[in-house]
Amino acid sequence: MFTTYNEALEWIHARLRLGIKPGLARMEWMMEKLGNPELKMKTVHIGGTNGKGSTVTFLRSILEAGGYSVGTFTSPYIEQFNERISVNGKPISDEEVLELTNVIQPLADELEETELGGPTEFEVITAMSFYYFANLNQVDIVLYEVGLGGRFDSTNIIHPIASVITNIGLDHTNILGHSYEEIAFEKAGIIKEGIPTFTAVKNANAIKVIKEQAEKKHAPLYRLNQEFSITSHSPQTRGELFTLISDNQTLQQLEISMIGQHQTENAAVAVMAAQSINLHEEFSITESAIRTGLKTAYWPGRFEILSKSPEVIIDGAHNDEGISALVHELSTRYSNNNIHIVFAALKDKKLDEMIAQLDQVADEISFVSFDFPRAAEAIDLFSLSHSKNKVIGEKWDSHLAKLIQRLQPESVLVVTGSLYFISEVKPYLCEFLKNNAISL
């Protein structure tokens, strides 16, 4: 029995030592012990390589604007651990985390003694979320973000009313496979019998696999650039403007506050899922709720502008596809600026390809490391860069402070890479900018 929040958190994080253990048997074991809470709620399942968190946010915001209480389960966190389990965007309390941990910990100990072995950190947190939304705070609907892959992900024991696959890239190849087809098969594992599925996947080989799996499950499939499409896209100073065309209707001049062309695709998928929920479930989601929800949706760490003078941006571009989206936006929006990039990443990513893209757009680039078991060393990142203006930052916090203090008016500082890195950087930068009275 834990008596403090910090004790509970230490126990949860200590389970990182178990690594990643794909499979559903441990989750099914725990759920049976708890009375199958995962079956006592309405859920939407959201998977994909990039864009899961943003899509969760768009859909949550739309449902909230429609007057519904919405639970979310997301990972990783940006500002505090508790945000992984949230209601209407508000993280659960420290007291609730403590209560949930005391429910799950005895089960974890009992499971450890079986042939299945102990649950991982992610499995423990997933189990906590199921118990929370079924027993402690029953909401109208819960949006579950896949942790890794889909088919064997801990969340894949739910029976959702809609499934979403945002996009597919070559990430986590050591676990999910080395081709778009192999990864698509794992992602498509969240498709359930007869349940409508919405996807923004564009790779032809990947979409073919998803289509095959949807047909096997008799699941209606709605694809970007097929059953729905985006037109009239126009970047705005603080967001994007676009029109969404589907078989049912055309929604013109939809506005989002999150920056990036890729965010219009995430928003479009969220709208399609919301319309399906409106059509097939006991929900009433108006066009007004869709427009309000899209415009007010906010997700930290995704091309987030922390300061305008000087311009400071953080972006959790943690894989090749994320870097591509970031580079596209920097090329589009800051072509006349001096761009300084600070980059840190996990060592199991396609670092050479990611850094090659950053080299193309950065006038200067710094490489740093951070305190995380899988973090790449700054010197290793530095050696992969071909930039003529590259440096190593020995300590990322003091390095950032020096960079900001010498930024010129025409310069923009972009801090990017691992979301675990961004979660450390954001609170530090916000405090630094505030203490130095830098314009937000």
Short mmCIF file of C-alpha atoms in Angstrom, two decimals:
data_model
loop_
_atom_site.label_atom_id
_atom_site.label_comp_id
_atom_site.label_asym_id
_atom_site.label_seq_id
_atom_site.Cartn_x
_atom_site.Cartn_y
_atom_site.Cartn_z
CA MET A 1 0.00 0.00 0.00
CA PHE A 2 1.43 3.34 -1.09
CA THR A 3 0.80 6.39 1.09
CA THR A 4 2.08 9.19 -1.16
CA TYR A 5 1.82 10.19 -4.80
CA ASN A 6 5.60 10.11 -5.23
CA GLU A 7 5.79 6.54 -3.91
CA ALA A 8 3.12 5.50 -6.41
CA LEU A 9 4.88 7.25 -9.27
CA GLU A 10 8.24 5.69 -8.39
CA TRP A 11 6.66 2.22 -8.45
CA ILE A 12 5.03 2.87 -11.84
CA HIS A 13 8.21 4.22 -13.44
CA ALA A 14 10.30 1.41 -11.97
CA ARG A 15 8.37 -0.94 -14.23
CA LEU A 16 10.18 0.57 -17.20
CA ARG A 17 12.82 -2.05 -16.43
CA LEU A 18 10.47 -4.63 -17.96
CA GLY A 19 10.65 -2.85 -21.32
CA ILE A 20 8.08 -3.50 -24.04
CA LYS A 21 6.27 -6.85 -23.93
CA PRO A 22 3.75 -7.05 -26.80
CA GLY A 23 0.70 -9.19 -26.16
CA LEU A 24 -2.74 -8.97 -24.57
CA ALA A 25 -2.66 -11.89 -22.11
CA ARG A 26 -1.50 -9.83 -19.11
CA MET A 27 -4.09 -7.14 -19.78
CA GLU A 28 -6.85 -9.74 -20.14
CA TRP A 29 -5.75 -11.36 -16.86
CA MET A 30 -5.90 -8.04 -14.98
CA MET A 31 -9.21 -7.01 -16.56
CA GLU A 32 -10.85 -10.29 -15.52
CA LYS A 33 -9.69 -9.70 -11.95
CA LEU A 34 -11.20 -6.19 -12.08
CA GLY A 35 -14.53 -7.29 -13.54
CA ASN A 36 -13.76 -6.24 -17.13
CA PRO A 37 -14.03 -2.46 -16.75
CA GLU A 38 -12.98 -1.99 -20.40
CA LEU A 39 -16.40 -3.27 -21.46
CA LYS A 40 -18.30 -0.72 -19.36
CA MET A 41 -17.59 2.39 -21.44
CA LYS A 42 -17.99 3.83 -24.92
CA THR A 43 -14.61 4.24 -26.57
CA VAL A 44 -12.85 5.40 -29.74
CA HIS A 45 -9.53 3.77 -30.59
CA ILE A 46 -6.86 5.93 -32.25
CA GLY A 47 -3.65 4.48 -33.70
CA GLY A 48 -1.01 5.47 -36.25
CA THR A 49 2.63 6.51 -36.40
CA ASN A 50 2.24 10.28 -36.03
CA GLY A 51 -0.73 12.48 -35.22
CA LYS A 52 -2.45 10.27 -32.66
CA GLY A 53 -2.30 12.82 -29.84
CA SER A 54 -3.42 15.68 -32.07
CA THR A 55 -6.32 13.63 -33.44
CA VAL A 56 -7.39 12.68 -29.91
CA THR A 57 -7.33 16.38 -29.06
CA PHE A 58 -9.39 17.47 -32.07
CA LEU A 59 -12.02 14.80 -31.40
CA ARG A 60 -12.09 15.52 -27.67
CA SER A 61 -12.52 19.22 -28.30
CA ILE A 62 -15.38 18.60 -30.76
CA LEU A 63 -17.19 16.30 -28.32
CA GLU A 64 -16.64 18.77 -25.48
CA ALA A 65 -18.07 21.58 -27.60
CA GLY A 66 -21.09 19.31 -28.10
CA GLY A 67 -21.60 19.23 -24.34
CA TYR A 68 -20.15 15.79 -23.56
CA SER A 69 -17.73 14.67 -20.87
CA VAL A 70 -14.71 13.09 -22.55
CA GLY A 71 -12.00 10.92 -21.05
CA THR A 72 -8.64 10.52 -22.78
CA PHE A 73 -5.76 8.11 -22.43
CA THR A 74 -2.60 9.37 -24.14
CA SER A 75 1.17 8.97 -24.05
CA PRO A 76 3.72 10.16 -23.36
CA TYR A 77 3.03 13.21 -21.21
CA ILE A 78 4.44 16.69 -21.88
CA GLU A 79 4.05 18.62 -18.62
CA GLN A 80 2.99 16.11 -15.93
CA PHE A 81 2.45 12.36 -15.65
CA ASN A 82 -1.20 12.73 -14.63
CA GLU A 83 -2.21 14.08 -18.04
CA ARG A 84 -2.00 10.57 -19.47
CA ILE A 85 -5.44 10.01 -17.92
CA SER A 86 -7.56 13.13 -18.32
CA VAL A 87 -11.17 14.30 -18.36
CA ASN A 88 -12.10 17.17 -20.66
CA GLY A 89 -8.41 17.93 -21.00
CA LYS A 90 -7.82 18.13 -17.24
CA PRO A 91 -5.36 15.59 -15.79
CA ILE A 92 -6.54 13.41 -12.92
CA SER A 93 -5.41 14.44 -9.44
CA ASP A 94 -2.41 13.16 -7.49
CA GLU A 95 -4.85 11.57 -5.04
CA GLU A 96 -6.55 9.67 -7.88
CA VAL A 97 -3.20 8.43 -9.20
CA LEU A 98 -2.40 7.17 -5.69
CA GLU A 99 -5.79 5.44 -5.37
CA LEU A 100 -5.47 3.79 -8.79
CA THR A 101 -1.94 2.59 -8.10
CA ASN A 102 -3.08 0.95 -4.87
CA VAL A 103 -5.75 -0.91 -6.84
CA ILE A 104 -3.39 -2.17 -9.56
CA GLN A 105 -0.22 -2.86 -7.53
CA PRO A 106 -1.53 -6.00 -5.76
CA LEU A 107 -2.66 -7.37 -9.13
CA ALA A 108 0.75 -6.66 -10.63
CA ASP A 109 2.43 -8.53 -7.77
CA GLU A 110 0.07 -11.50 -8.20
CA LEU A 111 0.58 -11.51 -11.98
CA GLU A 112 4.35 -11.48 -11.45
CA GLU A 113 4.09 -14.92 -9.87
CA THR A 114 2.37 -16.44 -12.90
CA GLU A 115 3.91 -17.71 -16.13
CA LEU A 116 2.74 -14.49 -17.84
CA GLY A 117 5.16 -12.38 -15.80
CA GLY A 118 4.66 -8.91 -14.37
CA PRO A 119 2.93 -6.11 -16.31
CA THR A 120 5.00 -3.36 -17.95
CA GLU A 121 4.73 0.31 -17.05
CA PHE A 122 2.40 0.93 -19.99
CA GLU A 123 0.19 -2.03 -19.09
CA VAL A 124 -0.10 -0.79 -15.51
CA ILE A 125 -1.11 2.72 -16.61
CA THR A 126 -3.56 1.33 -19.17
CA ALA A 127 -5.18 -0.84 -16.49
CA MET A 128 -5.39 2.20 -14.21
CA SER A 129 -7.25 4.12 -16.91
CA PHE A 130 -9.79 1.33 -17.47
CA TYR A 131 -10.54 1.11 -13.76
CA TYR A 132 -10.75 4.90 -13.46
CA PHE A 133 -13.25 5.46 -16.26
CA ALA A 134 -15.38 2.46 -15.31
CA ASN A 135 -15.50 2.99 -11.55
CA LEU A 136 -14.21 6.36 -10.36
CA ASN A 137 -15.32 8.82 -13.05
CA GLN A 138 -17.83 7.57 -15.60
CA VAL A 139 -17.80 9.88 -18.62
CA ASP A 140 -19.82 9.90 -21.84
CA ILE A 141 -16.98 8.59 -23.99
CA VAL A 142 -13.26 7.74 -23.69
CA LEU A 143 -10.67 8.24 -26.44
CA TYR A 144 -7.86 5.67 -26.26
CA GLU A 145 -4.55 6.39 -27.97
CA VAL A 146 -2.56 3.32 -28.98
CA GLY A 147 0.83 3.11 -27.30
CA LEU A 148 2.76 1.05 -29.85
CA GLY A 149 1.54 -0.65 -33.02
CA GLY A 150 -2.01 -1.76 -32.46
CA ARG A 151 -2.59 -5.49 -32.79
CA PHE A 152 -0.75 -6.40 -29.57
CA ASP A 153 -1.00 -3.01 -27.84
CA SER A 154 -2.32 -2.98 -24.28
CA THR A 155 -5.27 -0.81 -25.30
CA ASN A 156 -6.46 -3.33 -27.90
CA ILE A 157 -8.88 -5.08 -25.57
CA ILE A 158 -11.54 -2.39 -25.96
CA HIS A 159 -14.59 -2.67 -28.22
CA PRO A 160 -14.74 0.83 -29.72
CA ILE A 161 -17.58 2.58 -31.55
CA ALA A 162 -15.04 3.93 -34.07
CA SER A 163 -11.41 3.24 -34.99
CA VAL A 164 -8.91 5.75 -36.38
CA ILE A 165 -5.52 5.16 -38.02
CA THR A 166 -3.87 8.55 -38.53
CA ASN A 167 -0.92 7.70 -40.78
CA ILE A 168 1.85 5.16 -41.09
CA GLY A 169 5.62 5.61 -41.14
CA LEU A 170 8.69 3.44 -40.67
CA ASP A 171 9.00 3.79 -36.91
CA HIS A 172 9.67 1.13 -34.25
CA THR A 173 10.75 -1.17 -37.08
CA ASN A 174 12.56 -3.51 -34.69
CA ILE A 175 9.16 -4.40 -33.21
CA LEU A 176 6.55 -3.67 -35.89
CA GLY A 177 8.38 -4.67 -39.09
CA HIS A 178 10.60 -3.07 -41.70
CA SER A 179 8.06 -2.35 -44.46
CA TYR A 180 4.95 -0.21 -44.77
CA GLU A 181 2.93 -3.38 -45.30
CA GLU A 182 4.18 -5.04 -42.12
CA ILE A 183 3.61 -1.94 -40.01
CA ALA A 184 0.18 -1.35 -41.58
CA PHE A 185 -0.82 -4.89 -40.60
CA GLU A 186 0.07 -4.17 -36.97
CA LYS A 187 -1.74 -0.82 -36.99
CA ALA A 188 -4.79 -2.37 -38.66
CA GLY A 189 -5.03 -4.76 -35.71
CA ILE A 190 -7.28 -2.21 -33.99
CA ILE A 191 -9.97 -2.61 -36.66
CA LYS A 192 -12.93 -4.43 -35.11
CA GLU A 193 -15.78 -6.43 -36.62
CA GLY A 194 -18.31 -4.08 -38.22
CA ILE A 195 -16.86 -0.94 -36.60
CA PRO A 196 -16.32 2.08 -38.91
CA THR A 197 -12.65 2.94 -39.44
CA PHE A 198 -11.21 6.28 -40.54
CA THR A 199 -7.70 6.78 -41.85
CA ALA A 200 -5.37 9.45 -43.19
CA VAL A 201 -2.84 6.89 -44.42
CA LYS A 202 -1.57 7.84 -47.89
CA ASN A 203 1.09 5.21 -48.64
CA ALA A 204 -0.43 2.94 -51.31
CA ASN A 205 1.03 -0.29 -49.94
CA ALA A 206 -0.10 0.52 -46.41
CA ILE A 207 -3.61 1.51 -47.41
CA LYS A 208 -3.97 -1.72 -49.36
CA VAL A 209 -3.27 -3.73 -46.20
CA ILE A 210 -5.70 -1.62 -44.16
CA LYS A 211 -8.39 -2.07 -46.80
CA GLU A 212 -7.88 -5.85 -46.77
CA GLN A 213 -8.16 -6.01 -42.98
CA ALA A 214 -11.26 -3.79 -42.96
CA GLU A 215 -12.93 -6.03 -45.53
CA LYS A 216 -12.12 -9.14 -43.47
CA LYS A 217 -13.75 -7.51 -40.45
CA HIS A 218 -16.69 -6.13 -42.48
CA ALA A 219 -15.70 -2.71 -41.16
CA PRO A 220 -16.74 0.34 -43.24
CA LEU A 221 -13.55 2.17 -44.25
CA TYR A 222 -13.26 5.91 -44.86
CA ARG A 223 -9.97 7.02 -46.44
CA LEU A 224 -8.40 10.43 -46.95
CA ASN A 225 -8.48 11.38 -50.66
CA GLN A 226 -11.10 8.67 -51.28
CA GLU A 227 -14.27 8.89 -49.16
CA PHE A 228 -13.23 12.32 -47.84
CA SER A 229 -10.76 14.98 -48.95
CA ILE A 230 -9.21 18.32 -48.04
CA THR A 231 -9.30 21.33 -50.36
CA SER A 232 -8.64 25.07 -50.19
CA HIS A 233 -5.93 24.70 -47.56
CA SER A 234 -4.46 28.03 -46.48
CA PRO A 235 -1.81 28.48 -43.76
CA GLN A 236 -2.70 31.16 -41.19
CA THR A 237 -0.49 33.07 -38.77
CA ARG A 238 -1.67 30.92 -35.87
CA GLY A 239 -3.16 27.85 -37.50
CA GLU A 240 -4.66 26.53 -40.72
CA LEU A 241 -7.79 27.02 -42.83
CA PHE A 242 -9.28 24.27 -45.01
CA THR A 243 -12.42 22.78 -46.50
CA LEU A 244 -13.48 19.19 -45.82
CA ILE A 245 -15.44 17.34 -48.49
CA SER A 246 -17.13 13.98 -47.78
CA ASP A 247 -19.94 11.95 -49.26
CA ASN A 248 -22.38 13.44 -46.74
CA GLN A 249 -21.50 17.14 -46.79
CA THR A 250 -18.96 19.88 -47.42
CA LEU A 251 -17.65 21.89 -44.48
CA GLN A 252 -16.07 25.06 -45.79
CA GLN A 253 -13.49 27.28 -44.10
CA LEU A 254 -12.76 25.06 -41.12
CA GLU A 255 -10.21 26.71 -38.85
CA ILE A 256 -7.70 25.05 -36.53
CA SER A 257 -5.24 26.71 -34.17
CA MET A 258 -2.61 23.97 -34.40
CA ILE A 259 0.05 24.71 -36.99
CA GLY A 260 0.95 22.47 -39.92
CA GLN A 261 -0.58 21.06 -43.07
CA HIS A 262 -0.48 17.61 -41.46
CA GLN A 263 -2.76 18.92 -38.73
CA THR A 264 -5.50 19.52 -41.29
CA GLU A 265 -5.41 15.77 -42.00
CA ASN A 266 -5.61 14.92 -38.30
CA ALA A 267 -8.50 17.36 -37.92
CA ALA A 268 -10.29 15.92 -40.96
CA VAL A 269 -10.09 12.37 -39.58
CA ALA A 270 -11.40 13.60 -36.22
CA VAL A 271 -14.36 15.32 -37.89
CA MET A 272 -15.21 12.17 -39.86
CA ALA A 273 -15.11 10.09 -36.66
CA ALA A 274 -17.28 12.66 -34.86
CA GLN A 275 -19.85 12.58 -37.67
CA SER A 276 -19.93 8.78 -37.48
CA ILE A 277 -20.48 8.89 -33.72
CA ASN A 278 -23.25 11.43 -34.32
CA LEU A 279 -24.88 9.20 -36.92
CA HIS A 280 -24.62 5.79 -35.27
CA GLU A 281 -24.63 6.51 -31.52
CA GLU A 282 -26.80 8.45 -29.09
CA PHE A 283 -24.82 11.64 -29.56
CA SER A 284 -25.78 14.98 -31.06
CA ILE A 285 -22.81 16.76 -32.59
CA THR A 286 -23.67 19.88 -34.57
CA GLU A 287 -21.66 21.70 -37.21
CA SER A 288 -21.22 24.50 -34.68
CA ALA A 289 -19.64 22.05 -32.21
CA ILE A 290 -17.30 20.81 -34.94
CA ARG A 291 -16.18 24.33 -35.83
CA THR A 292 -15.78 25.44 -32.21
CA GLY A 293 -14.01 22.24 -31.25
CA LEU A 294 -11.49 22.44 -34.08
CA LYS A 295 -10.64 26.06 -33.42
CA THR A 296 -10.15 25.66 -29.68
CA ALA A 297 -8.25 22.36 -29.80
CA TYR A 298 -4.79 22.64 -28.24
CA TRP A 299 -2.11 19.95 -27.84
CA PRO A 300 1.21 20.93 -26.22
CA GLY A 301 4.55 20.30 -27.86
CA ARG A 302 3.32 20.19 -31.45
CA PHE A 303 4.77 23.17 -33.32
CA GLU A 304 4.02 25.18 -30.21
CA ILE A 305 5.15 28.80 -30.25
CA LEU A 306 6.34 29.67 -26.73
CA SER A 307 7.59 33.15 -27.55
CA LYS A 308 7.22 35.62 -30.42
CA SER A 309 10.10 37.96 -29.61
CA PRO A 310 12.40 36.16 -29.95
CA GLU A 311 10.59 33.39 -31.78
CA VAL A 312 10.91 30.13 -29.80
CA ILE A 313 9.16 26.96 -30.99
CA ILE A 314 9.03 23.46 -29.55
CA ASP A 315 7.96 20.48 -31.65
CA GLY A 316 7.94 16.81 -30.73
CA ALA A 317 9.13 15.60 -34.14
CA HIS A 318 10.39 12.26 -32.85
CA ASN A 319 10.70 10.25 -36.07
CA ASP A 320 11.38 10.65 -39.79
CA GLU A 321 7.79 11.53 -40.67
CA GLY A 322 7.55 14.06 -37.87
CA ILE A 323 10.78 15.71 -38.98
CA SER A 324 9.47 15.89 -42.56
CA ALA A 325 6.36 17.73 -41.39
CA LEU A 326 8.45 20.11 -39.27
CA VAL A 327 10.88 20.86 -42.11
CA HIS A 328 7.96 21.53 -44.46
CA GLU A 329 6.46 24.08 -42.06
CA LEU A 330 9.79 25.78 -41.37
CA SER A 331 10.48 26.04 -45.10
CA THR A 332 7.01 27.47 -45.71
CA ARG A 333 6.74 29.86 -42.78
CA TYR A 334 10.32 30.89 -41.97
CA SER A 335 12.14 30.90 -45.30
CA ASN A 336 13.38 34.45 -44.64
CA ASN A 337 14.51 33.79 -41.07
CA ASN A 338 17.73 32.51 -39.56
CA ILE A 339 16.76 29.11 -38.15
CA HIS A 340 18.64 27.58 -35.21
CA ILE A 341 17.60 24.05 -34.33
CA VAL A 342 18.31 22.21 -31.07
CA PHE A 343 17.86 18.46 -31.45
CA ALA A 344 17.80 15.49 -29.07
CA ALA A 345 16.47 12.04 -29.87
CA LEU A 346 16.25 8.43 -28.83
CA LYS A 347 19.01 6.24 -30.18
CA ASP A 348 16.63 3.66 -31.71
CA LYS A 349 15.31 6.13 -34.32
CA LYS A 350 16.42 6.63 -37.95
CA LEU A 351 18.78 9.38 -36.82
CA ASP A 352 20.78 9.76 -40.03
CA GLU A 353 17.64 10.42 -42.09
CA MET A 354 16.16 12.77 -39.50
CA ILE A 355 19.34 14.82 -39.15
CA ALA A 356 19.85 14.98 -42.94
CA GLN A 357 16.46 16.69 -43.24
CA LEU A 358 17.21 19.12 -40.40
CA ASP A 359 20.57 20.00 -41.99
CA GLN A 360 18.73 21.21 -45.09
CA VAL A 361 16.65 23.81 -43.25
CA ALA A 362 18.88 24.82 -40.31
CA ASP A 363 21.25 27.75 -40.56
CA GLU A 364 22.74 26.50 -37.30
CA ILE A 365 22.11 23.23 -35.49
CA SER A 366 22.92 22.12 -31.95
CA PHE A 367 22.91 18.57 -30.66
CA VAL A 368 22.22 17.78 -27.03
CA SER A 369 21.43 14.75 -24.89
CA PHE A 370 19.09 14.36 -21.92
CA ASP A 371 18.54 12.06 -18.96
CA PHE A 372 16.60 9.13 -20.39
CA PRO A 373 17.64 5.45 -20.72
CA ARG A 374 17.29 5.37 -24.52
CA ALA A 375 18.55 8.88 -25.26
CA ALA A 376 21.23 9.23 -27.95
CA GLU A 377 24.52 10.90 -27.01
CA ALA A 378 25.05 14.40 -28.39
CA ILE A 379 28.38 13.43 -29.94
CA ASP A 380 26.73 10.61 -31.90
CA LEU A 381 24.08 12.97 -33.27
CA PHE A 382 26.77 15.55 -34.08
CA SER A 383 28.76 12.99 -36.08
CA LEU A 384 25.76 12.27 -38.31
CA SER A 385 25.28 15.89 -39.32
CA HIS A 386 26.84 17.41 -42.43
CA SER A 387 25.98 20.97 -41.48
CA LYS A 388 28.78 23.54 -41.67
CA ASN A 389 27.37 25.24 -38.57
CA LYS A 390 26.91 22.49 -35.99
CA VAL A 391 27.75 22.43 -32.29
CA ILE A 392 27.39 20.20 -29.24
CA GLY A 393 25.55 21.56 -26.22
CA GLU A 394 27.06 19.95 -23.13
CA LYS A 395 24.03 20.70 -20.96
CA TRP A 396 20.80 21.33 -22.82
CA ASP A 397 19.36 23.81 -20.29
CA SER A 398 22.34 26.16 -20.10
CA HIS A 399 22.85 25.81 -23.86
CA LEU A 400 19.27 26.90 -24.54
CA ALA A 401 19.63 29.85 -22.18
CA LYS A 402 22.70 31.10 -24.04
CA LEU A 403 21.05 30.65 -27.44
CA ILE A 404 17.94 32.60 -26.48
CA GLN A 405 19.96 35.47 -25.03
CA ARG A 406 21.91 35.91 -28.27
CA LEU A 407 19.04 35.39 -30.72
CA GLN A 408 18.70 38.18 -33.28
CA PRO A 409 15.29 39.67 -34.17
CA GLU A 410 15.21 37.79 -37.48
CA SER A 411 16.13 34.47 -35.86
CA VAL A 412 13.89 31.60 -34.82
CA LEU A 413 14.86 28.91 -32.30
CA VAL A 414 13.34 25.47 -32.81
CA VAL A 415 13.72 22.81 -30.13
CA THR A 416 12.74 19.40 -31.46
CA GLY A 417 13.17 15.65 -31.24
CA SER A 418 11.98 13.12 -28.67
CA LEU A 419 8.71 13.86 -26.88
CA TYR A 420 10.44 12.78 -23.68
CA PHE A 421 12.97 15.55 -24.32
CA ILE A 422 10.22 18.08 -25.06
CA SER A 423 8.50 17.18 -21.79
CA GLU A 424 11.66 18.25 -19.95
CA VAL A 425 12.32 21.29 -22.10
CA LYS A 426 8.91 22.95 -22.05
CA PRO A 427 8.60 23.74 -18.31
CA TYR A 428 12.21 24.94 -18.26
CA LEU A 429 11.73 27.23 -21.26
CA CYS A 430 8.44 28.63 -19.97
CA GLU A 431 10.06 29.50 -16.65
CA PHE A 432 13.16 30.96 -18.34
CA LEU A 433 11.13 33.12 -20.72
CA LYS A 434 8.93 34.33 -17.86
CA ASN A 435 11.86 35.18 -15.56
CA ASN A 436 13.60 37.08 -18.33
CA ALA A 437 10.46 39.00 -19.26
CA ILE A 438 10.57 37.77 -22.82
CA SER A 439 7.46 38.53 -24.88
CA LEU A 440 4.98 35.66 -25.24
#
